[in-house]
Coordinates of N, CA and C in Angstrom, one line a residue:
M647 N 119.7 40.8 44.5 CA 118.4 40.3 44.1 C 117.4 41.4 44.5
I648 N 116.7 41.9 43.5 CA 115.7 42.9 43.8 C 114.4 42.5 43.0
T649 N 113.4 42.3 43.8 CA 112.1 41.9 43.2 C 111.1 43.0 43.3
K650 N 111.3 43.9 44.3 CA 110.4 45.0 44.6 C 111.2 46.0 45.4
I651 N 111.0 47.3 45.1 CA 111.7 48.3 45.9 C 110.8 48.7 47.1
E652 N 111.3 48.6 48.3 CA 110.5 49.0 49.4 C 110.6 50.5 49.5
T653 N 109.5 51.2 49.2 CA 109.4 52.6 49.3 C 108.0 53.1 49.5
K654 N 107.9 54.2 50.1 CA 106.6 54.9 50.3 C 106.3 55.9 49.2
H655 N 107.4 56.2 48.3 CA 107.2 57.1 47.2 C 106.2 56.5 46.2
P656 N 105.3 57.2 45.6 CA 104.3 56.7 44.7 C 104.9 56.5 43.3
V657 N 105.8 55.5 43.2 CA 106.5 55.2 42.0 C 106.4 53.7 41.6
V658 N 106.5 53.5 40.3 CA 106.5 52.1 39.7 C 107.6 52.1 38.7
F659 N 108.1 50.9 38.4 CA 109.2 50.7 37.5 C 108.8 49.8 36.4
L660 N 108.9 50.2 35.2 CA 108.6 49.5 34.0 C 109.9 48.8 33.4
T661 N 109.8 47.5 33.2 CA 110.9 46.8 32.6 C 110.4 46.0 31.4
I662 N 111.1 46.0 30.3 CA 110.7 45.3 29.1 C 111.8 44.4 28.6
D663 N 111.4 43.2 28.3 CA 112.4 42.1 28.0 C 112.5 41.7 26.6
D664 N 113.6 41.1 26.3 CA 113.9 40.4 25.1 C 114.3 41.2 23.9
G665 N 113.3 41.8 23.2 CA 113.5 42.6 22.0 C 113.1 41.9 20.7
N666 N 112.2 40.9 20.8 CA 111.8 40.1 19.7 C 111.1 40.9 18.6
I667 N 110.0 41.6 19.0 CA 109.2 42.3 18.1 C 109.5 43.8 18.2
K668 N 109.9 44.4 17.0 CA 110.4 45.8 17.0 C 109.4 46.6 16.1
T669 N 108.5 47.4 16.7 CA 107.6 48.2 16.0 C 107.7 49.6 16.4
P670 N 107.5 50.5 15.4 CA 107.6 52.0 15.7 C 106.5 52.3 16.7
E671 N 105.4 51.6 16.7 CA 104.3 51.8 17.7 C 104.8 51.7 19.1
S672 N 105.6 50.8 19.4 CA 106.1 50.6 20.8 C 106.9 51.9 21.2
V673 N 107.7 52.4 20.4 CA 108.5 53.6 20.7 C 107.5 54.8 20.9
K674 N 106.5 54.9 20.0 CA 105.6 56.0 20.1 C 104.8 56.0 21.4
L675 N 104.3 54.8 21.8 CA 103.6 54.7 23.0 C 104.4 55.2 24.2
M676 N 105.7 54.7 24.3 CA 106.6 55.1 25.4 C 106.9 56.6 25.3
T677 N 107.1 57.1 24.2 CA 107.4 58.5 24.0 C 106.2 59.4 24.3
D678 N 105.1 59.0 23.8 CA 103.8 59.8 24.0 C 103.5 59.9 25.5
C679 N 103.7 58.8 26.3 CA 103.4 58.8 27.7 C 104.6 59.3 28.5
D680 N 105.8 59.5 27.9 CA 107.0 59.9 28.6 C 107.3 58.9 29.7
Y681 N 107.3 57.6 29.4 CA 107.6 56.5 30.3 C 109.0 56.0 30.0
P682 N 109.9 56.2 31.0 CA 111.2 55.5 30.8 C 111.1 54.0 31.2
A683 N 111.9 53.2 30.7 CA 111.9 51.8 31.1 C 113.3 51.2 31.1
S684 N 113.5 50.2 31.8 CA 114.7 49.4 31.8 C 114.5 48.3 30.8
L685 N 115.3 48.3 29.7 CA 115.1 47.3 28.6 C 116.1 46.2 28.8
F686 N 115.6 45.1 29.2 CA 116.5 43.9 29.4 C 116.5 43.1 28.1
L687 N 117.6 43.4 27.3 CA 117.6 42.9 25.9 C 118.5 41.7 25.8
T688 N 118.2 40.9 24.8 CA 118.9 39.6 24.5 C 119.6 39.8 23.2
R689 N 120.9 39.7 23.1 CA 121.6 39.9 21.9 C 121.1 39.2 20.7
D690 N 120.8 37.9 20.9 CA 120.3 37.1 19.7 C 119.0 37.5 19.2
T691 N 118.2 38.2 20.0 CA 116.9 38.7 19.5 C 116.9 40.1 18.9
I692 N 118.0 40.8 19.2 CA 118.1 42.2 18.7 C 119.1 42.4 17.6
A693 N 119.9 41.3 17.4 CA 121.1 41.4 16.5 C 120.6 41.8 15.1
D694 N 119.4 41.5 14.7 CA 118.9 41.8 13.4 C 118.7 43.3 13.2
N695 N 118.5 44.1 14.3 CA 118.3 45.5 14.2 C 118.6 46.2 15.5
P696 N 119.9 46.2 16.0 CA 120.2 46.8 17.3 C 119.9 48.3 17.3
A697 N 120.0 49.0 16.2 CA 119.8 50.4 16.2 C 118.3 50.8 16.5
F698 N 117.4 49.9 16.3 CA 116.0 50.2 16.7 C 115.9 50.7 18.1
F699 N 116.7 50.2 19.0 CA 116.5 50.5 20.5 C 117.1 51.9 20.8
N700 N 117.8 52.5 19.8 CA 118.3 53.9 20.1 C 117.2 54.8 20.3
A701 N 116.0 54.6 19.7 CA 114.9 55.5 19.9 C 114.4 55.4 21.3
F702 N 114.5 54.3 22.0 CA 114.1 54.2 23.4 C 115.1 54.9 24.3
K703 N 116.4 54.8 23.9 CA 117.5 55.5 24.6 C 117.2 57.0 24.6
A704 N 116.8 57.5 23.4 CA 116.5 58.9 23.2 C 115.3 59.4 24.0
Q705 N 114.4 58.5 24.3 CA 113.2 58.9 25.1 C 113.4 58.6 26.6
G706 N 114.7 58.2 27.0 CA 115.0 58.1 28.5 C 115.1 56.7 29.0
S707 N 115.0 55.7 28.2 CA 115.1 54.3 28.7 C 116.6 53.9 28.6
L708 N 116.9 52.8 29.3 CA 118.3 52.3 29.3 C 118.3 50.8 29.0
V709 N 119.3 50.4 28.3 CA 119.5 49.0 27.9 C 120.2 48.3 29.0
E710 N 119.7 47.2 29.4 CA 120.2 46.3 30.4 C 120.5 44.9 29.9
N711 N 121.0 44.0 30.7 CA 121.5 42.7 30.3 C 120.5 41.6 30.5
H712 N 120.1 40.9 29.4 CA 119.3 39.7 29.5 C 119.9 38.5 28.8
T713 N 121.2 38.5 28.7 CA 122.1 37.5 28.2 C 122.2 37.6 26.6
V714 N 123.1 36.8 26.1 CA 123.3 36.7 24.7 C 122.2 35.8 24.1
T715 N 122.0 34.6 24.7 CA 121.2 33.5 24.1 C 119.8 33.3 24.7
H716 N 119.5 33.9 25.8 CA 118.2 33.7 26.5 C 117.9 32.2 26.8
N717 N 118.9 31.5 27.3 CA 118.8 30.1 27.7 C 118.0 30.1 29.0
I718 N 116.7 29.7 29.0 CA 116.0 29.8 30.2 C 116.4 28.7 31.2
N719 N 117.2 27.7 30.7 CA 117.7 26.6 31.6 C 119.2 26.8 32.0
M720 N 119.7 28.0 31.8 CA 121.1 28.2 32.0 C 121.5 27.9 33.5
V721 N 120.7 28.2 34.4 CA 121.1 27.9 35.8 C 121.2 26.4 36.1
R722 N 120.5 25.6 35.3 CA 120.5 24.1 35.5 C 121.5 23.5 34.6
Q723 N 121.7 24.0 33.4 CA 122.5 23.4 32.4 C 124.0 23.8 32.3
W724 N 124.2 25.1 32.7 CA 125.5 25.6 32.6 C 126.2 25.9 33.9
G725 N 127.5 25.7 33.9 CA 128.4 26.1 35.0 C 128.7 27.6 35.0
Y726 N 129.5 27.9 35.9 CA 129.9 29.3 36.1 C 130.5 30.0 34.9
Q727 N 131.5 29.3 34.2 CA 132.1 30.0 33.1 C 131.2 30.2 31.9
Q728 N 130.4 29.2 31.6 CA 129.4 29.4 30.5 C 128.4 30.5 30.8
Q729 N 127.9 30.5 32.0 CA 127.0 31.6 32.4 C 127.7 33.0 32.3
L730 N 128.9 33.1 32.8 CA 129.7 34.3 32.8 C 129.9 34.7 31.3
N731 N 130.3 33.8 30.4 CA 130.5 34.1 29.0 C 129.2 34.7 28.4
D732 N 128.1 34.1 28.7 CA 126.8 34.6 28.1 C 126.5 36.0 28.6
I733 N 126.7 36.2 29.8 CA 126.4 37.5 30.5 C 127.4 38.6 30.0
V734 N 128.7 38.3 30.0 CA 129.7 39.2 29.5 C 129.5 39.5 28.0
G735 N 129.2 38.5 27.3 CA 128.9 38.8 25.8 C 127.9 39.8 25.6
M736 N 126.8 39.8 26.4 CA 125.8 40.9 26.3 C 126.3 42.2 26.8
Q737 N 127.2 42.2 27.9 CA 127.8 43.4 28.4 C 128.5 44.1 27.3
D738 N 129.4 43.3 26.6 CA 130.2 43.9 25.5 C 129.4 44.4 24.3
Y739 N 128.3 43.6 24.0 CA 127.5 44.0 22.9 C 126.7 45.3 23.2
A740 N 126.2 45.4 24.4 CA 125.5 46.6 24.8 C 126.4 47.8 24.7
F741 N 127.6 47.6 25.2 CA 128.6 48.8 25.2 C 128.9 49.2 23.8
Q742 N 129.1 48.2 22.9 CA 129.5 48.4 21.5 C 128.3 49.2 20.8
H743 N 127.1 48.8 21.0 CA 126.0 49.4 20.3 C 125.3 50.5 21.0
Y744 N 125.4 50.6 22.3 CA 124.6 51.7 23.0 C 125.5 52.6 23.9
G745 N 126.8 52.3 23.9 CA 127.8 53.2 24.6 C 127.7 53.1 26.1
R746 N 127.1 52.1 26.7 CA 127.0 51.9 28.2 C 127.0 50.5 28.5
R747 N 127.7 50.1 29.6 CA 127.7 48.8 30.1 C 126.5 48.6 31.0
P748 N 125.6 47.6 30.8 CA 124.5 47.5 31.7 C 124.9 47.3 33.2
T749 N 124.1 47.8 34.1 CA 124.4 47.7 35.5 C 123.4 46.7 36.2
L750 N 122.3 46.4 35.4 CA 121.3 45.5 36.0 C 121.2 44.2 35.1
F751 N 120.8 43.1 35.7 CA 120.7 41.8 35.0 C 119.3 41.2 35.3
R752 N 118.7 40.7 34.2 CA 117.5 39.9 34.4 C 117.8 38.5 33.9
P753 N 117.6 37.5 34.7 CA 117.8 36.1 34.3 C 116.7 35.6 33.4
P754 N 117.0 35.0 32.3 CA 116.0 34.4 31.4 C 115.1 33.5 32.1
G755 N 113.8 33.8 32.0 CA 112.8 33.0 32.7 C 112.7 33.3 34.2
G756 N 113.6 34.1 34.7 CA 113.5 34.5 36.1 C 114.3 33.7 37.1
A757 N 114.7 32.5 36.7 CA 115.4 31.6 37.6 C 116.9 32.1 37.8
Y758 N 117.4 32.0 39.0 CA 118.7 32.3 39.3 C 119.3 31.4 40.4
S759 N 120.6 31.5 40.5 CA 121.3 30.6 41.5 C 122.5 31.4 42.1
N760 N 123.1 30.8 43.1 CA 124.3 31.5 43.6 C 125.4 31.6 42.6
V761 N 125.5 30.6 41.7 CA 126.5 30.6 40.7 C 126.2 31.8 39.7
M762 N 125.0 32.0 39.4 CA 124.6 33.1 38.5 C 124.9 34.4 39.2
R763 N 124.6 34.5 40.5 CA 124.9 35.7 41.2 C 126.4 36.1 41.2
Q764 N 127.2 35.0 41.3 CA 128.7 35.3 41.2 C 129.1 35.7 39.8
A765 N 128.5 35.1 38.8 CA 128.8 35.5 37.4 C 128.3 37.0 37.1
V766 N 127.2 37.3 37.6 CA 126.6 38.7 37.4 C 127.6 39.7 38.1
A767 N 128.0 39.4 39.3 CA 128.9 40.3 40.0 C 130.3 40.4 39.3
A768 N 130.8 39.3 38.8 CA 132.0 39.3 38.1 C 132.0 40.1 36.8
A769 N 130.8 40.1 36.2 CA 130.5 40.9 35.0 C 130.4 42.4 35.3
G770 N 130.4 42.8 36.6 CA 130.4 44.2 36.9 C 129.0 44.8 37.1
M771 N 128.0 44.0 37.2 CA 126.7 44.5 37.4 C 126.3 44.6 38.9
K772 N 125.3 45.5 39.2 CA 125.0 45.8 40.6 C 123.9 45.0 41.2
A773 N 123.0 44.4 40.3 CA 121.8 43.7 40.9 C 121.2 42.8 39.8
I774 N 120.6 41.7 40.3 CA 119.7 40.9 39.5 C 118.3 41.4 39.8
I775 N 117.5 41.6 38.7 CA 116.2 42.2 38.9 C 115.1 41.2 38.4
T776 N 114.1 40.9 39.3 CA 113.0 40.1 39.0 C 111.7 41.0 39.1
W777 N 110.6 40.5 39.4 CA 109.3 41.2 39.3 C 108.3 40.6 40.2
E778 N 107.2 41.4 40.5 CA 106.0 40.8 41.2 C 104.8 41.1 40.4
A779 N 104.9 41.9 39.3 CA 103.7 42.2 38.5 C 104.2 42.2 37.0
K780 N 103.2 41.8 36.2 CA 103.6 41.8 34.7 C 102.4 42.1 33.9
A781 N 102.6 42.7 32.8 CA 101.6 43.0 31.8 C 101.8 41.9 30.7
N782 N 100.7 41.1 30.6 CA 100.8 40.0 29.7 C 99.4 39.7 29.1
A783 N 99.4 39.5 27.8 CA 98.2 39.1 27.0 C 97.1 40.2 27.3
G784 N 97.5 41.5 27.4 CA 96.6 42.6 27.5 C 95.9 42.7 28.9
K785 N 96.6 42.1 29.9 CA 96.1 42.3 31.3 C 97.2 42.3 32.2
M786 N 96.9 42.7 33.5 CA 98.0 42.7 34.5 C 97.8 41.4 35.3
D787 N 99.0 40.8 35.7 CA 99.1 39.7 36.6 C 99.9 40.1 37.7
Y788 N 99.5 39.7 38.9 CA 100.1 40.1 40.2 C 100.5 38.9 41.0
Q789 N 101.7 38.8 41.5 CA 102.1 37.8 42.4 C 101.7 38.1 43.8
V790 N 101.5 39.4 44.1 CA 101.0 39.8 45.4 C 99.9 40.9 45.2
G791 N 98.8 40.7 45.8 CA 97.7 41.6 45.7 C 97.0 41.6 44.4
N792 N 96.2 42.6 44.1 CA 95.5 42.7 42.9 C 95.5 44.1 42.2
S793 N 96.6 44.8 42.6 CA 96.8 46.1 41.9 C 98.3 46.5 42.1
L794 N 98.7 47.5 41.4 CA 100.1 48.0 41.5 C 100.3 48.7 42.9
R795 N 101.5 48.5 43.4 CA 101.8 49.1 44.7 C 103.1 49.9 44.5
P796 N 103.3 50.9 45.4 CA 104.5 51.7 45.3 C 105.8 50.7 45.3
G797 N 106.7 51.0 44.4 CA 107.9 50.2 44.4 C 107.8 48.9 43.5
D798 N 106.7 48.6 42.9 CA 106.6 47.4 42.1 C 107.5 47.5 40.9
I799 N 108.1 46.4 40.5 CA 108.8 46.3 39.3 C 107.9 45.5 38.3
V800 N 107.6 46.1 37.2 CA 106.6 45.5 36.3 C 107.4 44.9 35.1
L801 N 107.0 43.7 34.7 CA 107.6 43.0 33.5 C 106.7 43.1 32.3
M802 N 107.2 43.5 31.2 CA 106.6 43.4 29.9 C 107.6 42.8 28.9
H803 N 107.1 42.5 27.7 CA 108.0 42.0 26.7 C 107.7 42.7 25.4
F804 N 108.7 42.7 24.5 CA 108.6 43.2 23.2 C 107.9 42.1 22.4
R805 N 106.6 42.1 22.4 CA 105.8 41.0 21.7 C 104.8 41.7 20.8
A806 N 104.1 40.9 20.0 CA 103.1 41.4 19.1 C 102.0 42.2 19.9
E807 N 101.7 41.8 21.1 CA 100.6 42.4 21.9 C 101.2 43.5 22.8
F808 N 102.3 44.1 22.4 CA 102.9 45.2 23.1 C 101.9 46.3 23.5
A809 N 101.1 46.8 22.5 CA 100.2 47.9 22.7 C 99.1 47.5 23.7
A810 N 98.6 46.3 23.7 CA 97.6 45.8 24.7 C 98.2 45.7 26.1
D811 N 99.4 45.2 26.1 CA 100.1 45.1 27.4 C 100.4 46.5 28.0
F812 N 100.9 47.4 27.1 CA 101.2 48.7 27.5 C 99.9 49.4 28.1
A813 N 98.8 49.2 27.4 CA 97.5 49.8 27.8 C 97.1 49.3 29.2
A814 N 97.3 48.0 29.4 CA 96.9 47.3 30.7 C 97.8 47.9 31.8
F815 N 99.1 48.1 31.5 CA 100.0 48.6 32.5 C 99.6 50.1 32.8
R816 N 99.4 50.9 31.7 CA 99.1 52.3 31.9 C 97.8 52.4 32.7
A817 N 96.8 51.7 32.5 CA 95.6 51.7 33.2 C 95.8 51.4 34.7
A818 N 96.6 50.4 35.0 CA 96.9 50.0 36.4 C 97.7 51.0 37.1
Q819 N 98.7 51.6 36.3 CA 99.6 52.6 36.9 C 98.8 53.9 37.3
L820 N 97.9 54.3 36.4 CA 97.1 55.5 36.6 C 96.1 55.2 37.8
A821 N 95.5 54.1 37.8 CA 94.5 53.7 38.8 C 95.2 53.7 40.2
A822 N 96.4 53.3 40.2 CA 97.2 53.3 41.5 C 97.8 54.6 41.9
G823 N 97.7 55.6 41.0 CA 98.3 56.9 41.3 C 99.8 56.9 41.4
L824 N 100.5 56.1 40.6 CA 101.9 55.9 40.6 C 102.6 56.6 39.4
E825 N 103.7 57.1 39.7 CA 104.5 57.7 38.6 C 105.5 56.7 38.1
V826 N 105.7 56.6 36.8 CA 106.7 55.7 36.2 C 108.0 56.4 36.2
V827 N 109.0 55.8 36.9 CA 110.3 56.3 37.0 C 111.3 55.2 36.6
L828 N 112.5 55.6 36.2 CA 113.5 54.7 35.7 C 114.2 54.0 37.0
L829 N 114.2 52.7 37.0 CA 114.7 51.9 38.1 C 116.2 52.3 38.4
E830 N 117.0 52.5 37.3 CA 118.4 52.8 37.5 C 118.6 54.1 38.2
D831 N 117.7 55.1 37.9 CA 117.8 56.4 38.5 C 117.5 56.3 40.0
F832 N 116.4 55.5 40.3 CA 116.0 55.4 41.7 C 117.0 54.6 42.5
L833 N 117.7 53.7 41.9 CA 118.7 52.9 42.6 C 120.1 53.6 42.6
G834 N 120.2 54.6 41.8 CA 121.5 55.3 41.7 C 122.6 54.6 40.9
V835 N 122.1 53.7 39.9 CA 123.1 52.9 39.2 C 123.0 53.2 37.7
A836 N 122.5 54.3 37.3 CA 122.3 54.7 35.9 C 123.7 54.9 35.3

């Protein structure tokens, strides 16, 4: 379970979830700023155009696992085998479409349990990733403090307001004097 990286290095980690809204603008923003991100994608939201995310791979981002179905109640509704099947299904899909098995997992809605931890480990991943800061509705929200700190993991989504959320993140990141680096590289699990 990783919510924040304890480090004195002036770095921040951008993570982007789901894959619902696919616009060339999102790729351009990430490419223009040279920001790598961990993309926690859900098969059911990207299945209409999985190739779209190859442009993010080309600019240095990595595809990670956010399940097949994005059932935000999976920890309460499903037992071990159903959770494992949903997680492994995305592992296989990511490998088929992006040539790499994800090493990181983000639970839909952020809720997790010991059963989910066991399923994630059985699926071959190294960590469950949550967050303490998020770019949402064109502003930054913080669980701790009122600005980005070294080692923060920031959550964004592929939504219609991607550009506004990205601008809020970029302003906060620059104000804090932090460099955007790929979480997988920092953890050594790329």
